[in-house]
Amino acid sequence: MAETTNPVLAQLGWRPFFSEQVTPEQRGSCQPVRVMSVHRGRVTVSGEGIEDSISSKLPHGDGAEKRPTVGDWLLIDRETRDLVHILDRASLFKRPAPGDQRRVQLIAANVDTLFIVTSCDQDFNVARLERYLVLAGEVGVRAVVVLTKADLSSDADALVEAARALQADLQVELVNGRDPSSADKLARFCGFGQTVALVGSSGVGKSTLVNTLTGSTNIETQPVREDDGKGRHTTTVRQMHRLAPGLDGGGWLVDTPGMRELQMSEVAAGVTEVFDDVAAITLDCKFANCTHADEPECAIRAAMADGRLDPARVDRWRKLAEEDAVNSGAAALRRSRADKGRDRRR
């Protein structure tokens, strides 16, 4: 379609993966736009000659994943600007909705790189980092761990090494969120048309980092509470920000509210990728359905006994795998019920 070479769309992240989905009929009647932010019942979109807020309702949409989220590419009617179609996503971050495992909450779509932000204080948590790494691995997105507030740690370098040990070839960057020259370490991930997403707990410096990377002060920042070191939510809406022009041409950054709960669901491949050392050893167990509890000739228990595997890492792997199995089963049941409901309505 002609828009594939349009510089406005290219800067927004338009590429052949999306243009090849557009049918000849849609080329004349529809216009591609990207979702900049999501609000109740509406989305803010941007495209060639358009910046607008439109209804997020599809004519025949059913289910959370059939609704647009930040980063999505949409086709809208050129005349009415009604939403016609959500293009297939190159990547989609989602999680079970906090407090309601029956619902799915979409986080961001069509992300190229995930910045997992944590601070060098009591927020640094290996198990939480692994959860984010699993999400990135499941959807095939490059992950970069970004450590902030190095001045709060007596040995920030040790935290860098602890993060790097979580996954082979994992990129880890130690930055000062307020210093543009320090944040420039992230520039190579923020090229023209690229989309990066920031995830992490509240109070780790995400909003400060957003302001530095975008060259603005539009995002409010707040200090963490002194009693427990936990942050207050300063970002309440998932939205895309234009990166500063100096950052390799300027891509896009998706800021997300802090996540206090991150349940695993339908991420078996991601768990295997992050815990590839553990997964490889399970292949040597005598029984294919070994639970690694008390079965004879369990390779996992043997590896822990001789020091090849860290028991704490194995425990984290087991917890994530079991959590994923339970939530994935619930997700499959939810889809089955939704399908039956649609069949009854036909």
CSV table of C-alpha atoms in Angstrom, one decimal:
chain,number,residue,atom,x,y,z
A,1,MET,CA,0.0,0.0,0.0
A,2,ALA,CA,1.2,3.5,-0.8
A,3,GLU,CA,1.5,4.5,2.9
A,4,THR,CA,4.3,2.0,3.5
A,5,THR,CA,6.9,4.6,2.4
A,6,ASN,CA,5.1,7.6,3.9
A,7,PRO,CA,7.6,9.3,6.2
A,8,VAL,CA,5.0,10.2,8.8
A,9,LEU,CA,3.8,6.6,9.1
A,10,ALA,CA,7.4,5.3,9.0
A,11,GLN,CA,8.3,7.5,11.9
A,12,LEU,CA,5.4,6.2,13.8
A,13,GLY,CA,6.7,2.6,13.3
A,14,TRP,CA,4.8,1.5,10.1
A,15,ARG,CA,6.6,-1.3,8.4
A,16,PRO,CA,5.8,-4.1,5.9
A,17,PHE,CA,4.5,-6.4,8.7
A,18,PHE,CA,1.5,-4.1,9.0
A,19,SER,CA,1.1,-2.8,5.4
A,20,GLU,CA,1.0,-6.4,4.1
A,21,GLN,CA,-2.1,-7.0,6.1
A,22,VAL,CA,-4.1,-4.3,4.3
A,23,THR,CA,-6.4,-5.6,1.6
A,24,PRO,CA,-6.9,-3.7,-1.7
A,25,GLU,CA,-10.4,-2.7,-0.7
A,26,GLN,CA,-9.1,-1.2,2.6
A,27,ARG,CA,-6.5,0.8,0.8
A,28,GLY,CA,-9.0,3.2,-0.6
A,29,SER,CA,-11.5,3.3,2.2
A,30,CYS,CA,-9.3,3.2,5.3
A,31,GLN,CA,-6.5,5.1,6.8
A,32,PRO,CA,-3.8,3.5,9.1
A,33,VAL,CA,-3.3,5.2,12.5
A,34,ARG,CA,-1.4,4.3,15.7
A,35,VAL,CA,-2.9,4.4,19.2
A,36,MET,CA,-1.1,7.0,21.3
A,37,SER,CA,-3.1,6.5,24.5
A,38,VAL,CA,-6.2,4.6,25.8
A,39,HIS,CA,-9.0,6.1,27.8
A,40,ARG,CA,-12.4,4.7,28.8
A,41,GLY,CA,-14.2,3.9,25.6
A,42,ARG,CA,-11.9,6.0,23.4
A,43,VAL,CA,-8.3,6.0,22.1
A,44,THR,CA,-6.1,8.9,20.9
A,45,VAL,CA,-4.6,8.1,17.5
A,46,SER,CA,-2.0,9.6,15.2
A,47,GLY,CA,-1.4,9.2,11.5
A,48,GLU,CA,-0.8,11.1,8.3
A,49,GLY,CA,-2.7,14.4,8.8
A,50,ILE,CA,-4.6,13.2,11.8
A,51,GLU,CA,-4.4,13.6,15.6
A,52,ASP,CA,-7.8,12.7,17.0
A,53,SER,CA,-9.7,10.9,19.8
A,54,ILE,CA,-12.0,8.1,18.4
A,55,SER,CA,-14.2,5.4,19.8
A,56,SER,CA,-12.4,2.3,20.6
A,57,LYS,CA,-15.3,0.0,19.9
A,58,LEU,CA,-15.1,-2.4,17.0
A,59,PRO,CA,-18.3,-3.3,15.1
A,60,HIS,CA,-17.9,-7.0,16.0
A,61,GLY,CA,-15.4,-6.9,18.8
A,62,ASP,CA,-15.6,-9.4,21.6
A,63,GLY,CA,-13.1,-9.9,24.4
A,64,ALA,CA,-10.2,-7.8,25.8
A,65,GLU,CA,-7.8,-8.8,23.0
A,66,LYS,CA,-10.2,-7.5,20.4
A,67,ARG,CA,-9.9,-4.0,21.8
A,68,PRO,CA,-7.2,-1.5,20.9
A,69,THR,CA,-4.3,-0.8,23.3
A,70,VAL,CA,-1.5,1.7,23.2
A,71,GLY,CA,0.9,1.0,20.4
A,72,ASP,CA,-1.7,-0.7,18.2
A,73,TRP,CA,-2.1,0.0,14.5
A,74,LEU,CA,-5.7,0.5,13.5
A,75,LEU,CA,-7.6,1.0,10.2
A,76,ILE,CA,-10.2,3.7,10.5
A,77,ASP,CA,-12.8,4.9,7.9
A,78,ARG,CA,-11.4,7.8,6.0
A,79,GLU,CA,-14.7,9.7,6.1
A,80,THR,CA,-16.3,8.8,9.4
A,81,ARG,CA,-13.1,8.0,11.3
A,82,ASP,CA,-14.9,5.0,12.8
A,83,LEU,CA,-12.7,2.1,13.9
A,84,VAL,CA,-12.8,-0.7,11.2
A,85,HIS,CA,-10.0,-3.1,12.1
A,86,ILE,CA,-7.1,-3.8,14.5
A,87,LEU,CA,-4.1,-5.0,12.6
A,88,ASP,CA,-2.3,-8.1,13.8
A,89,ARG,CA,0.3,-7.2,16.4
A,90,ALA,CA,4.0,-7.8,16.0
A,91,SER,CA,4.1,-8.2,19.8
A,92,LEU,CA,1.6,-7.9,22.6
A,93,PHE,CA,2.2,-7.5,26.4
A,94,LYS,CA,-0.6,-8.6,28.6
A,95,ARG,CA,-1.3,-10.0,32.0
A,96,PRO,CA,-4.3,-11.3,34.0
A,97,ALA,CA,-6.2,-8.4,35.4
A,98,PRO,CA,-5.2,-7.6,39.0
A,99,GLY,CA,-7.8,-9.1,41.4
A,100,ASP,CA,-9.7,-10.8,38.6
A,101,GLN,CA,-8.0,-13.7,36.9
A,102,ARG,CA,-11.0,-14.1,34.5
A,103,ARG,CA,-10.0,-10.9,32.7
A,104,VAL,CA,-7.0,-10.0,30.5
A,105,GLN,CA,-5.4,-6.6,30.8
A,106,LEU,CA,-3.5,-5.4,27.7
A,107,ILE,CA,-0.3,-3.5,28.5
A,108,ALA,CA,1.2,-2.4,25.1
A,109,ALA,CA,1.4,-3.6,21.5
A,110,ASN,CA,4.0,-3.6,18.8
A,111,VAL,CA,6.9,-2.9,21.1
A,112,ASP,CA,10.5,-3.5,19.9
A,113,THR,CA,12.4,-3.2,23.2
A,114,LEU,CA,11.3,-3.6,26.8
A,115,PHE,CA,13.1,-1.4,29.3
A,116,ILE,CA,12.7,-3.1,32.7
A,117,VAL,CA,13.4,-0.3,35.2
A,118,THR,CA,14.4,-0.9,38.8
A,119,SER,CA,16.3,1.1,41.3
A,120,CYS,CA,19.5,0.3,43.2
A,121,ASP,CA,17.7,0.2,46.6
A,122,GLN,CA,15.2,-2.1,48.2
A,123,ASP,CA,13.2,-2.3,45.0
A,124,PHE,CA,15.8,-4.4,43.4
A,125,ASN,CA,14.3,-7.9,43.3
A,126,VAL,CA,15.6,-10.8,41.2
A,127,ALA,CA,12.3,-12.6,41.1
A,128,ARG,CA,10.4,-9.5,39.8
A,129,LEU,CA,13.0,-9.0,37.1
A,130,GLU,CA,12.6,-12.6,36.0
A,131,ARG,CA,8.9,-12.1,35.7
A,132,TYR,CA,9.4,-9.2,33.3
A,133,LEU,CA,12.1,-11.1,31.4
A,134,VAL,CA,9.6,-14.0,30.9
A,135,LEU,CA,7.0,-11.6,29.4
A,136,ALA,CA,9.6,-10.2,27.0
A,137,GLY,CA,10.8,-13.7,26.1
A,138,GLU,CA,7.3,-15.0,25.4
A,139,VAL,CA,6.5,-12.2,22.9
A,140,GLY,CA,10.0,-12.2,21.3
A,141,VAL,CA,10.9,-8.7,22.4
A,142,ARG,CA,14.4,-7.6,23.3
A,143,ALA,CA,14.7,-6.9,27.1
A,144,VAL,CA,17.1,-4.3,28.7
A,145,VAL,CA,17.3,-4.0,32.4
A,146,VAL,CA,17.8,-0.3,33.4
A,147,LEU,CA,19.1,0.3,36.9
A,148,THR,CA,18.5,3.8,38.3
A,149,LYS,CA,19.4,5.6,41.6
A,150,ALA,CA,22.9,4.1,41.8
A,151,ASP,CA,23.6,6.7,44.5
A,152,LEU,CA,21.3,4.8,46.9
A,153,SER,CA,23.4,1.6,46.8
A,154,SER,CA,26.8,1.0,48.3
A,155,ASP,CA,27.6,-1.5,45.5
A,156,ALA,CA,25.6,-0.7,42.4
A,157,ASP,CA,28.1,-2.8,40.3
A,158,ALA,CA,27.1,-5.9,42.2
A,159,LEU,CA,23.5,-5.3,41.3
A,160,VAL,CA,24.5,-5.0,37.7
A,161,GLU,CA,26.2,-8.3,37.8
A,162,ALA,CA,23.3,-9.9,39.6
A,163,ALA,CA,20.9,-8.7,36.9
A,164,ARG,CA,23.2,-9.9,34.1
A,165,ALA,CA,23.4,-13.4,35.7
A,166,LEU,CA,19.6,-13.9,35.2
A,167,GLN,CA,19.8,-14.5,31.4
A,168,ALA,CA,22.6,-15.1,28.9
A,169,ASP,CA,23.5,-12.0,26.9
A,170,LEU,CA,21.1,-9.8,28.9
A,171,GLN,CA,21.7,-6.1,28.4
A,172,VAL,CA,21.9,-4.2,31.7
A,173,GLU,CA,22.4,-0.4,31.8
A,174,LEU,CA,23.2,1.7,34.9
A,175,VAL,CA,21.8,5.2,34.4
A,176,ASN,CA,21.1,8.5,36.1
A,177,GLY,CA,17.5,9.2,35.0
A,178,ARG,CA,18.1,13.0,35.4
A,179,ASP,CA,21.3,13.1,33.4
A,180,PRO,CA,20.8,13.2,29.6
A,181,SER,CA,24.3,12.1,29.0
A,182,SER,CA,23.8,9.0,31.2
A,183,ALA,CA,20.4,8.2,29.6
A,184,ASP,CA,22.2,8.4,26.2
A,185,LYS,CA,23.3,4.8,27.0
A,186,LEU,CA,19.8,3.8,25.9
A,187,ALA,CA,19.9,5.7,22.6
A,188,ARG,CA,20.8,2.7,20.5
A,189,PHE,CA,17.5,1.1,21.4
A,190,CYS,CA,15.5,4.2,20.5
A,191,GLY,CA,16.1,4.6,16.8
A,192,PHE,CA,13.8,6.0,14.1
A,193,GLY,CA,10.4,4.3,14.1
A,194,GLN,CA,11.4,2.1,17.0
A,195,THR,CA,9.1,1.6,20.0
A,196,VAL,CA,10.4,1.0,23.6
A,197,ALA,CA,8.2,0.4,26.6
A,198,LEU,CA,9.1,1.2,30.2
A,199,VAL,CA,7.9,-1.2,32.9
A,200,GLY,CA,8.7,-1.5,36.6
A,201,SER,CA,7.4,-0.7,40.1
A,202,SER,CA,6.3,2.7,41.2
A,203,GLY,CA,9.0,4.9,42.6
A,204,VAL,CA,11.9,3.5,40.6
A,205,GLY,CA,12.4,6.6,38.5
A,206,LYS,CA,10.4,5.7,35.4
A,207,SER,CA,8.7,9.1,35.1
A,208,THR,CA,12.0,10.9,35.6
A,209,LEU,CA,13.5,8.7,32.9
A,210,VAL,CA,10.6,9.5,30.6
A,211,ASN,CA,11.1,13.2,31.0
A,212,THR,CA,14.8,12.9,30.2
A,213,LEU,CA,14.4,10.6,27.2
A,214,THR,CA,11.6,12.8,25.7
A,215,GLY,CA,13.3,16.1,26.6
A,216,SER,CA,10.3,17.4,28.5
A,217,THR,CA,8.9,17.8,32.0
A,218,ASN,CA,5.4,16.8,31.2
A,219,ILE,CA,5.4,13.7,33.4
A,220,GLU,CA,4.9,14.4,37.1
A,221,THR,CA,7.4,12.8,39.5
A,222,GLN,CA,7.1,12.1,43.2
A,223,PRO,CA,9.5,10.9,45.8
A,224,VAL,CA,9.2,7.4,47.4
A,225,ARG,CA,7.9,7.0,50.9
A,226,GLU,CA,10.6,7.1,53.5
A,227,ASP,CA,9.1,4.5,55.7
A,228,ASP,CA,9.1,1.6,53.2
A,229,GLY,CA,10.8,3.0,50.1
A,230,LYS,CA,7.8,2.3,47.9
A,231,GLY,CA,6.7,4.8,45.3
A,232,ARG,CA,3.4,6.5,44.5
A,233,HIS,CA,1.9,6.1,41.1
A,234,THR,CA,2.7,9.2,38.9
A,235,THR,CA,1.7,7.6,35.6
A,236,THR,CA,-2.0,6.6,35.5
A,237,VAL,CA,-2.5,6.1,31.7
A,238,ARG,CA,-0.5,4.0,29.3
A,239,GLN,CA,0.6,6.4,26.5
A,240,MET,CA,3.2,6.9,23.9
A,241,HIS,CA,5.7,9.7,24.0
A,242,ARG,CA,7.9,11.0,21.2
A,243,LEU,CA,11.6,10.5,22.1
A,244,ALA,CA,13.9,13.4,22.0
A,245,PRO,CA,15.2,14.1,18.4
A,246,GLY,CA,18.8,13.6,19.5
A,247,LEU,CA,18.1,10.0,20.4
A,248,ASP,CA,19.1,8.5,17.0
A,249,GLY,CA,16.3,10.1,15.1
A,250,GLY,CA,13.7,9.8,17.8
A,251,GLY,CA,11.4,6.7,18.2
A,252,TRP,CA,8.6,6.2,20.6
A,253,LEU,CA,8.4,5.4,24.3
A,254,VAL,CA,5.4,3.7,26.0
A,255,ASP,CA,5.1,4.7,29.7
A,256,THR,CA,3.1,2.3,31.9
A,257,PRO,CA,1.7,2.7,35.4
A,258,GLY,CA,3.7,0.9,38.1
A,259,MET,CA,2.8,-2.7,38.5
A,260,ARG,CA,2.5,-4.1,42.0
A,261,GLU,CA,1.1,-7.4,40.7
A,262,LEU,CA,2.4,-9.3,37.7
A,263,GLN,CA,0.8,-12.7,37.3
A,264,MET,CA,2.1,-15.2,34.7
A,265,SER,CA,-0.3,-16.6,32.1
A,266,GLU,CA,0.3,-18.3,28.8
A,267,VAL,CA,4.1,-17.7,29.0
A,268,ALA,CA,5.5,-21.2,29.0
A,269,ALA,CA,8.0,-20.4,26.2
A,270,GLY,CA,9.1,-17.3,28.0
A,271,VAL,CA,9.7,-19.3,31.2
A,272,THR,CA,11.8,-21.8,29.3
A,273,GLU,CA,13.8,-19.1,27.6
A,274,VAL,CA,14.7,-17.2,30.9
A,275,PHE,CA,15.3,-20.4,32.8
A,276,ASP,CA,17.0,-22.3,29.9
A,277,ASP,CA,19.7,-23.7,32.3
A,278,VAL,CA,17.0,-25.3,34.4
A,279,ALA,CA,14.9,-26.4,31.4
A,280,ALA,CA,17.9,-28.1,29.8
A,281,ILE,CA,18.6,-30.2,32.9
A,282,THR,CA,15.0,-31.4,33.1
A,283,LEU,CA,15.5,-33.3,29.9
A,284,ASP,CA,17.9,-35.6,31.8
A,285,CYS,CA,15.2,-36.6,34.4
A,286,LYS,CA,14.3,-40.3,34.2
A,287,PHE,CA,10.6,-39.5,34.0
A,288,ALA,CA,9.2,-37.1,31.5
A,289,ASN,CA,6.5,-36.0,34.0
A,290,CYS,CA,9.0,-35.6,36.9
A,291,THR,CA,7.9,-33.1,39.5
A,292,HIS,CA,11.4,-32.8,40.8
A,293,ALA,CA,10.1,-33.5,44.3
A,294,ASP,CA,10.8,-37.2,45.3
A,295,GLU,CA,11.0,-39.1,42.0
A,296,PRO,CA,14.1,-41.3,41.6
A,297,GLU,CA,16.9,-40.2,39.2
A,298,CYS,CA,15.7,-36.6,39.2
A,299,ALA,CA,18.3,-34.5,37.3
A,300,ILE,CA,17.2,-31.2,38.9
A,301,ARG,CA,17.7,-32.5,42.4
A,302,ALA,CA,21.1,-33.9,41.4
A,303,ALA,CA,22.1,-30.6,39.9
A,304,MET,CA,21.2,-28.7,43.0
A,305,ALA,CA,23.1,-31.2,45.2
A,306,ASP,CA,26.3,-30.9,43.2
A,307,GLY,CA,26.1,-27.1,42.9
A,308,ARG,CA,25.3,-26.8,39.1
A,309,LEU,CA,21.9,-25.2,39.9
A,310,ASP,CA,21.1,-22.6,42.6
A,311,PRO,CA,18.2,-24.0,44.7
A,312,ALA,CA,16.7,-20.5,45.0
A,313,ARG,CA,16.6,-20.1,41.2
A,314,VAL,CA,15.0,-23.5,40.9
A,315,ASP,CA,12.3,-22.5,43.4
A,316,ARG,CA,11.6,-19.3,41.4
A,317,TRP,CA,11.4,-21.4,38.2
A,318,ARG,CA,9.0,-23.9,39.8
A,319,LYS,CA,6.8,-21.1,41.1
A,320,LEU,CA,6.5,-19.3,37.8
A,321,ALA,CA,5.9,-22.6,35.9
A,322,GLU,CA,3.1,-23.6,38.3
A,323,GLU,CA,1.6,-20.2,38.3
A,324,ASP,CA,1.6,-20.1,34.5
A,325,ALA,CA,0.0,-23.5,34.3
A,326,VAL,CA,-2.9,-22.5,36.6
A,327,ASN,CA,-3.5,-19.2,34.9
A,328,SER,CA,-3.2,-20.6,31.4
A,329,GLY,CA,-5.8,-23.2,32.2
A,330,ALA,CA,-8.1,-20.5,33.4
A,331,ALA,CA,-7.5,-18.5,30.2
A,332,ALA,CA,-8.3,-21.5,28.1
A,333,LEU,CA,-11.5,-22.0,30.0
A,334,ARG,CA,-12.4,-18.3,29.6
A,335,ARG,CA,-11.9,-18.5,25.8
A,336,SER,CA,-14.0,-21.7,25.6
A,337,ARG,CA,-16.9,-20.1,27.4
A,338,ALA,CA,-16.6,-16.9,25.2
A,339,ASP,CA,-16.7,-19.1,22.1
A,340,LYS,CA,-19.8,-20.9,23.3
A,341,GLY,CA,-21.4,-17.5,24.1
A,342,ARG,CA,-20.7,-16.3,20.6
A,343,ASP,CA,-22.1,-19.5,19.1
A,344,ARG,CA,-25.4,-19.1,21.0
A,345,ARG,CA,-25.8,-15.5,19.8
A,346,ARG,CA,-25.5,-16.5,16.1
